[in-house]
Amino acid sequence: MNDLQQRMETHIGRLSEFTATPGNGTTRLTYSKEDLQARLYIKEKMQEYGLQVREDGIGNIFGRLEGTLTGAPSVLIGSHFDSVPNGGSYDGPAGVVAGLEVAALFKENNLTPKYPLEVIALVEEEGARFEGGLMGSRGITGVLNEEDFKNLTDKDGIKTIEAMAEIGLDSSLPKKRDPKTMKAYLELHIEQGPILEGKGIPIGLVKAIVGLVQLEVTVEGKAGHAGTMPMEHRSDALVAAAKMIARLPELALNEGEGSVITTGRLNVFPNGSNVIPNKVVFTVDLRSGKEEHILSMIENVKELVDSYNDSGIKTSVAHQLYMAPKAMDSDIISLLKEKCSELDVPYCSLNSGAGHDAMVFSDVTAAAMLFIPSRDGVSHCPEEWSDSKDIATAVQILFEAAKALTEAE
Ligand code: GLV
Ligand code: MN
Ligand code: MN
């Protein structure tokens, strides 16, 4: 194992210790104690690698290597460091530590770039605490405005700014960043699917990222005693919600072309075993590579939910996130291909079925992504694993690409 690979193992190993569910995967919610521990580790490494460290008003972390051109835009490299509940050690952190090690290679080689290089570690990509997801990048690009950011609450009613204050973050710092300060955004990520492993290829170059939408459905019925209320007199919110959810897969299958729909969260109120539920709130995550399918699935979900409205049941649908499918920057893809060939690294092109911060950055700057294989294609679970050798290979490619991008006009 070479030094670079060893450092990857150390970073990933250390970050994986910062979990609220030790022994059962990584649970690192944004602005939690584990967020603070991971944040301190990332900032310490940034300092050690000679970067100027700062945080913004959402808690995103930036480590900057100044360039020689005054006022020039930065080449950003990184990913997110939050996780889903009981997730793995690689989704997000692999890209953050890759960014750190690209900066370490600049330092080791005594390189001062023309354009600044910024390692970036983003918050709340998963939306596991505040819903919606992609919060760090949406804040930087202004897609999420100050007002909407402040109004976000977690499941316990804690506001973003209160949670930030709890771990000593300053929410009054600037959030939105002028697009003119960004030259490019590069992100390494695990594939989270089986394609690269199946082909035995270490690097995937992402052509496009699927469009994704998150809806929240609320179903209201009437509470009552589970023993005394006759069946025909009930307005059971959970029974109505279950019928809706059971029909969602067919909406995706009818749409075709790889369209998918998932309900991943369902909250039942009051959640007592002998109480008829009076309210259910559940999420609908829908995705497709084609925007026309996204739009048609949204309409179909709304129609389905609406059809359960009757005298006893009231339903509503709220939009939490809408992201159209996004193509990655063709010039940077060509550059990455060139660097793979020079380094003799096999690669292939693929699309991403997962959402990524790169899709948000792609609206304001040239964005591109590299994937590495995921063992058994699994992710968002404790079994998630990728080879540190592949991360090290990706770092070499990113280093070469970052050198080119921080030099060229
Ligand atoms: C992020 O992992 C997403 O695709 O939801
Ligand atoms: Mn994820
Ligand atoms: Mn991710």
GROMACS .gro file of C-alpha atoms and ligand atoms in nm:
model
  416
    1MET     CA    1   0.000   0.000   0.000
    2ASN     CA    2   0.153   0.335  -0.096
    3ASP     CA    3   0.154   0.645   0.126
    4LEU     CA    4  -0.139   0.810  -0.046
    5GLN     CA    5  -0.354   0.501  -0.011
    6GLN     CA    6  -0.252   0.470   0.353
    7ARG     CA    7  -0.354   0.831   0.420
    8MET     CA    8  -0.693   0.762   0.258
    9GLU     CA    9  -0.748   0.465   0.490
   10THR     CA   10  -0.655   0.678   0.791
   11HIS     CA   11  -0.888   0.966   0.695
   12ILE     CA   12  -1.183   0.741   0.616
   13GLY     CA   13  -1.121   0.537   0.932
   14ARG     CA   14  -1.103   0.847   1.153
   15LEU     CA   15  -1.412   1.011   1.003
   16SER     CA   16  -1.610   0.688   1.041
   17GLU     CA   17  -1.551   0.705   1.418
   18PHE     CA   18  -1.767   1.016   1.430
   19THR     CA   19  -2.101   0.839   1.427
   20ALA     CA   20  -2.404   0.848   1.652
   21THR     CA   21  -2.457   0.473   1.591
   22PRO     CA   22  -2.123   0.301   1.666
   23GLY     CA   23  -2.124  -0.058   1.539
   24ASN     CA   24  -2.422   0.012   1.315
   25GLY     CA   25  -2.289   0.235   1.040
   26THR     CA   26  -2.231   0.608   1.010
   27THR     CA   27  -2.503   0.839   1.138
   28ARG     CA   28  -2.368   1.193   1.116
   29LEU     CA   29  -2.648   1.445   1.108
   30THR     CA   30  -2.573   1.804   1.017
   31TYR     CA   31  -2.481   2.028   1.315
   32SER     CA   32  -2.470   1.729   1.552
   33LYS     CA   33  -2.187   1.642   1.793
   34GLU     CA   34  -2.054   1.403   1.526
   35ASP     CA   35  -2.065   1.681   1.265
   36LEU     CA   36  -1.852   1.893   1.500
   37GLN     CA   37  -1.601   1.609   1.553
   38ALA     CA   38  -1.569   1.544   1.177
   39ARG     CA   39  -1.550   1.919   1.113
   40LEU     CA   40  -1.261   1.960   1.357
   41TYR     CA   41  -1.074   1.673   1.190
   42ILE     CA   42  -1.127   1.817   0.840
   43LYS     CA   43  -1.022   2.167   0.949
   44GLU     CA   44  -0.714   2.032   1.124
   45LYS     CA   45  -0.608   1.848   0.807
   46MET     CA   46  -0.673   2.155   0.595
   47GLN     CA   47  -0.444   2.357   0.821
   48GLU     CA   48  -0.180   2.085   0.822
   49TYR     CA   49  -0.185   2.091   0.439
   50GLY     CA   50  -0.125   2.467   0.435
   51LEU     CA   51  -0.478   2.578   0.346
   52GLN     CA   52  -0.653   2.888   0.480
   53VAL     CA   53  -0.966   2.761   0.654
   54ARG     CA   54  -1.304   2.930   0.672
   55GLU     CA   55  -1.666   2.835   0.727
   56ASP     CA   56  -1.969   3.006   0.574
   57GLY     CA   57  -2.307   3.092   0.728
   58ILE     CA   58  -2.438   2.742   0.660
   59GLY     CA   59  -2.136   2.565   0.806
   60ASN     CA   60  -1.976   2.458   0.477
   61ILE     CA   61  -1.596   2.434   0.519
   62PHE     CA   62  -1.346   2.577   0.269
   63GLY     CA   63  -0.967   2.525   0.268
   64ARG     CA   64  -0.799   2.764   0.027
   65LEU     CA   65  -0.464   2.752  -0.144
   66GLU     CA   66  -0.416   3.107  -0.275
   67GLY     CA   67  -0.333   3.156  -0.643
   68THR     CA   68  -0.094   3.408  -0.797
   69LEU     CA   69  -0.362   3.582  -1.007
   70THR     CA   70  -0.534   3.850  -0.802
   71GLY     CA   71  -0.910   3.816  -0.773
   72ALA     CA   72  -0.917   3.499  -0.986
   73PRO     CA   73  -1.197   3.239  -0.943
   74SER     CA   74  -1.126   2.914  -0.758
   75VAL     CA   75  -1.120   2.552  -0.864
   76LEU     CA   76  -1.326   2.374  -0.597
   77ILE     CA   77  -1.274   2.007  -0.510
   78GLY     CA   78  -1.472   1.817  -0.251
   79SER     CA   79  -1.801   1.664  -0.146
   80HIS     CA   80  -2.024   1.639   0.164
   81PHE     CA   81  -1.950   1.501   0.510
   82ASP     CA   82  -2.299   1.437   0.650
   83SER     CA   83  -2.458   1.091   0.623
   84VAL     CA   84  -2.794   0.920   0.604
   85PRO     CA   85  -2.909   0.736   0.919
   86ASN     CA   86  -2.701   0.416   0.956
   87GLY     CA   87  -2.515   0.485   0.632
   88GLY     CA   88  -2.163   0.396   0.525
   89SER     CA   89  -1.819   0.553   0.564
   90TYR     CA   90  -1.766   0.654   0.202
   91ASP     CA   91  -2.072   0.839   0.070
   92GLY     CA   92  -1.945   1.195   0.090
   93PRO     CA   93  -1.623   1.157   0.294
   94ALA     CA   94  -1.443   0.979   0.005
   95GLY     CA   95  -1.475   1.301  -0.197
   96VAL     CA   96  -1.379   1.528   0.092
   97VAL     CA   97  -1.060   1.336   0.172
   98ALA     CA   98  -0.978   1.314  -0.199
   99GLY     CA   99  -0.992   1.694  -0.208
  100LEU     CA  100  -0.767   1.714   0.097
  101GLU     CA  101  -0.511   1.485  -0.064
  102VAL     CA  102  -0.514   1.681  -0.391
  103ALA     CA  103  -0.416   1.983  -0.180
  104ALA     CA  104  -0.149   1.773  -0.005
  105LEU     CA  105   0.000   1.688  -0.348
  106PHE     CA  106   0.015   2.058  -0.438
  107LYS     CA  107   0.206   2.114  -0.111
  108GLU     CA  108   0.436   1.814  -0.154
  109ASN     CA  109   0.525   1.931  -0.504
  110ASN     CA  110   0.569   2.293  -0.391
  111LEU     CA  111   0.313   2.410  -0.643
  112THR     CA  112   0.160   2.755  -0.627
  113PRO     CA  113  -0.134   2.767  -0.867
  114LYS     CA  114  -0.238   3.067  -1.075
  115TYR     CA  115  -0.603   3.021  -0.985
  116PRO     CA  116  -0.685   2.939  -0.621
  117LEU     CA  117  -0.758   2.578  -0.528
  118GLU     CA  118  -1.031   2.529  -0.267
  119VAL     CA  119  -1.103   2.205  -0.086
  120ILE     CA  120  -1.468   2.206   0.009
  121ALA     CA  121  -1.659   2.001   0.269
  122LEU     CA  122  -2.034   2.050   0.241
  123VAL     CA  123  -2.314   2.007   0.496
  124GLU     CA  124  -2.653   1.836   0.466
  125GLU     CA  125  -2.630   1.686   0.119
  126GLU     CA  126  -2.845   1.394   0.229
  127GLY     CA  127  -3.128   1.596   0.383
  128ALA     CA  128  -3.130   1.350   0.673
  129ARG     CA  129  -3.191   1.625   0.928
  130PHE     CA  130  -3.358   1.917   0.749
  131GLU     CA  131  -3.516   1.744   0.446
  132GLY     CA  132  -3.477   1.847   0.086
  133GLY     CA  133  -3.107   1.769   0.071
  134LEU     CA  134  -2.822   1.942  -0.118
  135MET     CA  135  -2.853   2.219   0.142
  136GLY     CA  136  -2.487   2.325   0.152
  137SER     CA  137  -2.454   2.364  -0.225
  138ARG     CA  138  -2.801   2.518  -0.260
  139GLY     CA  139  -2.697   2.778  -0.001
  140ILE     CA  140  -2.369   2.859  -0.177
  141THR     CA  141  -2.543   2.900  -0.513
  142GLY     CA  142  -2.837   3.097  -0.370
  143VAL     CA  143  -3.097   2.838  -0.479
  144LEU     CA  144  -3.182   2.820  -0.107
  145ASN     CA  145  -3.225   3.176   0.017
  146GLU     CA  146  -3.154   3.313   0.364
  147GLU     CA  147  -3.520   3.323   0.462
  148ASP     CA  148  -3.595   2.964   0.354
  149PHE     CA  149  -3.277   2.843   0.524
  150LYS     CA  150  -3.381   3.004   0.852
  151ASN     CA  151  -3.728   2.849   0.834
  152LEU     CA  152  -3.603   2.491   0.802
  153THR     CA  153  -3.659   2.278   1.111
  154ASP     CA  154  -3.568   1.921   1.199
  155LYS     CA  155  -3.814   1.657   1.320
  156ASP     CA  156  -3.792   1.796   1.675
  157GLY     CA  157  -3.872   2.150   1.562
  158ILE     CA  158  -3.512   2.272   1.605
  159LYS     CA  159  -3.428   2.547   1.356
  160THR     CA  160  -3.115   2.541   1.142
  161ILE     CA  161  -2.969   2.849   1.309
  162GLU     CA  162  -3.033   2.713   1.660
  163ALA     CA  163  -2.864   2.385   1.569
  164MET     CA  164  -2.569   2.575   1.421
  165ALA     CA  165  -2.528   2.780   1.739
  166GLU     CA  166  -2.524   2.456   1.945
  167ILE     CA  167  -2.195   2.355   1.783
  168GLY     CA  168  -2.054   2.706   1.775
  169LEU     CA  169  -2.122   2.793   1.410
  170ASP     CA  170  -2.204   3.150   1.309
  171SER     CA  171  -2.515   3.161   1.087
  172SER     CA  172  -2.473   3.534   1.029
  173LEU     CA  173  -2.171   3.477   0.802
  174PRO     CA  174  -2.231   3.506   0.426
  175LYS     CA  175  -2.392   3.205   0.258
  176LYS     CA  176  -2.439   3.278  -0.113
  177ARG     CA  177  -2.121   3.306  -0.308
  178ASP     CA  178  -2.073   3.513  -0.621
  179PRO     CA  179  -2.057   3.265  -0.915
  180LYS     CA  180  -1.768   3.474  -1.050
  181THR     CA  181  -1.554   3.339  -0.761
  182MET     CA  182  -1.586   2.983  -0.894
  183LYS     CA  183  -1.399   2.849  -1.198
  184ALA     CA  184  -1.490   2.481  -1.165
  185TYR     CA  185  -1.627   2.222  -0.923
  186LEU     CA  186  -1.485   1.868  -0.913
  187GLU     CA  187  -1.626   1.588  -0.701
  188LEU     CA  188  -1.513   1.232  -0.643
  189HIS     CA  189  -1.788   0.999  -0.520
  190ILE     CA  190  -1.845   0.629  -0.478
  191GLU     CA  191  -2.066   0.493  -0.755
  192GLN     CA  192  -2.327   0.346  -0.516
  193GLY     CA  193  -2.426   0.101  -0.788
  194PRO     CA  194  -2.284  -0.216  -0.951
  195ILE     CA  195  -2.163  -0.097  -1.293
  196LEU     CA  196  -1.792  -0.026  -1.235
  197GLU     CA  197  -1.739  -0.334  -1.019
  198GLY     CA  198  -1.918  -0.548  -1.278
  199LYS     CA  199  -1.694  -0.417  -1.556
  200GLY     CA  200  -1.378  -0.430  -1.344
  201ILE     CA  201  -1.308  -0.061  -1.424
  202PRO     CA  202  -1.169   0.167  -1.147
  203ILE     CA  203  -1.295   0.505  -1.275
  204GLY     CA  204  -1.632   0.624  -1.404
  205LEU     CA  205  -1.672   0.965  -1.564
  206VAL     CA  206  -2.021   1.099  -1.500
  207LYS     CA  207  -2.206   1.224  -1.809
  208ALA     CA  208  -2.525   1.335  -1.633
  209ILE     CA  209  -2.702   1.322  -1.298
  210VAL     CA  210  -3.068   1.219  -1.277
  211GLY     CA  211  -3.337   1.470  -1.195
  212LEU     CA  212  -3.479   1.426  -0.849
  213VAL     CA  213  -3.780   1.547  -0.659
  214GLN     CA  214  -3.884   1.513  -0.300
  215LEU     CA  215  -4.248   1.549  -0.206
  216GLU     CA  216  -4.403   1.529   0.139
  217VAL     CA  217  -4.755   1.390   0.159
  218THR     CA  218  -4.977   1.459   0.459
  219VAL     CA  219  -5.283   1.244   0.519
  220GLU     CA  220  -5.527   1.349   0.790
  221GLY     CA  221  -5.803   1.130   0.931
  222LYS     CA  222  -5.967   1.094   1.267
  223ALA     CA  223  -5.820   0.948   1.586
  224GLY     CA  224  -6.018   0.695   1.790
  225HIS     CA  225  -6.007   0.392   2.014
  226ALA     CA  226  -5.866   0.083   1.842
  227GLY     CA  227  -6.110  -0.144   2.024
  228THR     CA  228  -6.433   0.046   2.034
  229MET     CA  229  -6.461   0.223   1.698
  230PRO     CA  230  -6.635  -0.006   1.443
  231MET     CA  231  -6.443  -0.051   1.117
  232GLU     CA  232  -6.704   0.117   0.900
  233HIS     CA  233  -6.691   0.436   1.111
  234ARG     CA  234  -6.317   0.491   1.083
  235SER     CA  235  -6.112   0.750   0.898
  236ASP     CA  236  -5.776   0.583   0.945
  237ALA     CA  237  -5.496   0.801   0.804
  238LEU     CA  238  -5.246   0.514   0.800
  239VAL     CA  239  -5.470   0.277   0.607
  240ALA     CA  240  -5.524   0.548   0.343
  241ALA     CA  241  -5.150   0.628   0.330
  242ALA     CA  242  -5.061   0.258   0.298
  243LYS     CA  243  -5.293   0.221  -0.001
  244MET     CA  244  -5.129   0.521  -0.172
  245ILE     CA  245  -4.775   0.402  -0.102
  246ALA     CA  246  -4.855   0.054  -0.233
  247ARG     CA  247  -4.947   0.208  -0.569
  248LEU     CA  248  -4.635   0.422  -0.612
  249PRO     CA  249  -4.413   0.150  -0.768
  250GLU     CA  250  -4.655   0.105  -1.057
  251LEU     CA  251  -4.632   0.480  -1.135
  252ALA     CA  252  -4.255   0.446  -1.179
  253LEU     CA  253  -4.285   0.121  -1.376
  254ASN     CA  254  -4.547   0.273  -1.609
  255GLU     CA  255  -4.315   0.569  -1.667
  256GLY     CA  256  -4.028   0.334  -1.761
  257GLU     CA  257  -3.673   0.423  -1.874
  258GLY     CA  258  -3.533   0.354  -1.529
  259SER     CA  259  -3.769   0.591  -1.345
  260VAL     CA  260  -3.785   0.519  -0.971
  261ILE     CA  261  -4.010   0.615  -0.677
  262THR     CA  262  -3.936   0.555  -0.309
  263THR     CA  263  -4.108   0.624   0.020
  264GLY     CA  264  -3.828   0.623   0.275
  265ARG     CA  265  -3.982   0.808   0.568
  266LEU     CA  266  -4.322   0.768   0.723
  267ASN     CA  267  -4.435   0.929   1.047
  268VAL     CA  268  -4.754   0.811   1.212
  269PHE     CA  269  -4.942   1.025   1.465
  270PRO     CA  270  -5.005   0.986   1.749
  271ASN     CA  271  -4.817   0.654   1.701
  272GLY     CA  272  -4.986   0.455   1.974
  273SER     CA  273  -5.052   0.084   1.923
  274ASN     CA  274  -5.417   0.109   2.034
  275VAL     CA  275  -5.499   0.445   1.873
  276ILE     CA  276  -5.641   0.484   1.522
  277PRO     CA  277  -5.389   0.712   1.345
  278ASN     CA  278  -5.525   1.061   1.278
  279LYS     CA  279  -5.228   1.178   1.073
  280VAL     CA  280  -4.952   1.032   0.858
  281VAL     CA  281  -4.672   1.221   0.688
  282PHE     CA  282  -4.458   1.040   0.431
  283THR     CA  283  -4.196   1.131   0.174
  284VAL     CA  284  -4.197   1.050  -0.197
  285ASP     CA  285  -3.856   1.057  -0.366
  286LEU     CA  286  -3.885   1.030  -0.743
  287ARG     CA  287  -3.610   1.026  -1.003
  288SER     CA  288  -3.550   0.994  -1.373
  289GLY     CA  289  -3.289   1.082  -1.630
  290LYS     CA  290  -3.555   1.264  -1.835
  291GLU     CA  291  -3.736   1.571  -1.705
  292GLU     CA  292  -4.057   1.476  -1.890
  293HIS     CA  293  -4.081   1.162  -1.675
  294ILE     CA  294  -4.018   1.363  -1.358
  295LEU     CA  295  -4.297   1.605  -1.444
  296SER     CA  296  -4.539   1.330  -1.535
  297MET     CA  297  -4.463   1.133  -1.216
  298ILE     CA  298  -4.524   1.444  -1.004
  299GLU     CA  299  -4.867   1.487  -1.168
  300ASN     CA  300  -4.949   1.119  -1.124
  301VAL     CA  301  -4.849   1.117  -0.757
  302LYS     CA  302  -5.063   1.427  -0.695
  303GLU     CA  303  -5.359   1.270  -0.874
  304LEU     CA  304  -5.321   0.947  -0.681
  305VAL     CA  305  -5.299   1.124  -0.345
  306ASP     CA  306  -5.591   1.350  -0.434
  307SER     CA  307  -5.809   1.053  -0.522
  308TYR     CA  308  -5.805   0.945  -0.155
  309ASN     CA  309  -5.961   1.272  -0.038
  310ASP     CA  310  -6.309   1.205   0.093
  311SER     CA  311  -6.535   1.313   0.376
  312GLY     CA  312  -6.311   1.150   0.638
  313ILE     CA  313  -5.965   1.181   0.483
  314LYS     CA  314  -5.784   1.503   0.380
  315THR     CA  315  -5.463   1.492   0.184
  316SER     CA  316  -5.203   1.745   0.072
  317VAL     CA  317  -4.871   1.735  -0.113
  318ALA     CA  318  -4.579   1.972  -0.041
  319HIS     CA  319  -4.272   2.012  -0.264
  320GLN     CA  320  -3.939   1.992  -0.079
  321LEU     CA  321  -3.692   1.969  -0.364
  322TYR     CA  322  -3.698   1.993  -0.741
  323MET     CA  323  -3.381   1.930  -0.938
  324ALA     CA  324  -3.392   1.878  -1.314
  325PRO     CA  325  -3.147   1.626  -1.466
  326LYS     CA  326  -2.807   1.790  -1.512
  327ALA     CA  327  -2.531   1.727  -1.766
  328MET     CA  328  -2.171   1.753  -1.647
  329ASP     CA  329  -1.925   1.988  -1.821
  330SER     CA  330  -1.803   1.835  -2.147
  331ASP     CA  331  -1.468   2.020  -2.146
  332ILE     CA  332  -1.378   1.892  -1.800
  333ILE     CA  333  -1.494   1.542  -1.894
  334SER     CA  334  -1.252   1.558  -2.192
  335LEU     CA  335  -0.974   1.679  -1.962
  336LEU     CA  336  -1.041   1.393  -1.717
  337LYS     CA  337  -1.037   1.142  -2.004
  338GLU     CA  338  -0.704   1.281  -2.118
  339LYS     CA  339  -0.560   1.252  -1.765
  340CYS     CA  340  -0.690   0.892  -1.728
  341SER     CA  341  -0.517   0.801  -2.056
  342GLU     CA  342  -0.189   0.970  -1.956
  343LEU     CA  343  -0.192   0.783  -1.624
  344ASP     CA  344  -0.294   0.461  -1.799
  345VAL     CA  345  -0.610   0.425  -1.589
  346PRO     CA  346  -0.906   0.242  -1.750
  347TYR     CA  347  -1.232   0.442  -1.738
  348CYS     CA  348  -1.584   0.439  -1.874
  349SER     CA  349  -1.871   0.688  -1.890
  350LEU     CA  350  -2.188   0.648  -1.688
  351ASN     CA  351  -2.486   0.839  -1.551
  352SER     CA  352  -2.558   0.897  -1.184
  353GLY     CA  353  -2.884   0.772  -1.031
  354ALA     CA  354  -2.797   0.944  -0.703
  355GLY     CA  355  -2.820   1.317  -0.650
  356HIS     CA  356  -2.498   1.509  -0.585
  357ASP     CA  357  -2.389   1.862  -0.499
  358ALA     CA  358  -2.226   1.874  -0.844
  359MET     CA  359  -2.573   1.904  -0.998
  360VAL     CA  360  -2.634   2.224  -0.801
  361PHE     CA  361  -2.293   2.371  -0.885
  362SER     CA  362  -2.344   2.286  -1.254
  363ASP     CA  363  -2.591   2.578  -1.281
  364VAL     CA  364  -2.324   2.834  -1.189
  365THR     CA  365  -1.989   2.682  -1.285
  366ALA     CA  366  -1.827   2.401  -1.485
  367ALA     CA  367  -1.892   2.087  -1.279
  368ALA     CA  368  -1.771   1.730  -1.321
  369MET     CA  369  -1.764   1.405  -1.124
  370LEU     CA  370  -1.548   1.093  -1.099
  371PHE     CA  371  -1.692   0.768  -0.963
  372ILE     CA  372  -1.505   0.475  -0.810
  373PRO     CA  373  -1.650   0.123  -0.767
  374SER     CA  374  -1.874   0.031  -0.474
  375ARG     CA  375  -1.842  -0.326  -0.346
  376ASP     CA  376  -2.155  -0.523  -0.437
  377GLY     CA  377  -2.300  -0.194  -0.559
  378VAL     CA  378  -2.440  -0.116  -0.214
  379SER     CA  379  -2.461   0.223  -0.044
  380HIS     CA  380  -2.664   0.411   0.221
  381CYS     CA  381  -2.602   0.118   0.455
  382PRO     CA  382  -2.320   0.009   0.690
  383GLU     CA  383  -2.192  -0.245   0.432
  384GLU     CA  384  -2.091   0.035   0.192
  385TRP     CA  385  -1.722  -0.010   0.100
  386SER     CA  386  -1.481   0.113  -0.164
  387ASP     CA  387  -1.113   0.034  -0.213
  388SER     CA  388  -0.872   0.303  -0.087
  389LYS     CA  389  -0.656   0.208  -0.386
  390ASP     CA  390  -0.931   0.338  -0.616
  391ILE     CA  391  -0.965   0.658  -0.413
  392ALA     CA  392  -0.587   0.707  -0.444
  393THR     CA  393  -0.608   0.653  -0.822
  394ALA     CA  394  -0.888   0.910  -0.844
  395VAL     CA  395  -0.678   1.156  -0.641
  396GLN     CA  396  -0.395   1.127  -0.897
  397ILE     CA  397  -0.638   1.202  -1.180
  398LEU     CA  398  -0.794   1.492  -0.989
  399PHE     CA  399  -0.450   1.629  -0.905
  400GLU     CA  400  -0.350   1.633  -1.272
  401ALA     CA  401  -0.686   1.787  -1.371
  402ALA     CA  402  -0.664   2.045  -1.091
  403LYS     CA  403  -0.313   2.145  -1.201
  404ALA     CA  404  -0.441   2.200  -1.554
  405LEU     CA  405  -0.752   2.390  -1.441
  406THR     CA  406  -0.565   2.614  -1.198
  407GLU     CA  407  -0.315   2.707  -1.471
  408ALA     CA  408  -0.529   2.749  -1.782
  409GLU     CA  409  -0.714   3.070  -1.870
  410GLV     C1  410  -2.811   1.130  -0.213
  410GLV     O1  411  -2.747   1.036  -0.172
  410GLV     C2  412  -2.928   1.105  -0.290
  410GLV     O2  413  -2.913   1.065  -0.407
  410GLV     O3  414  -3.038   1.115  -0.235
  411MN      MN  415  -2.599   0.963  -0.020
  412MN      MN  416  -2.322   1.147  -0.145
   0.00000   0.00000   0.00000
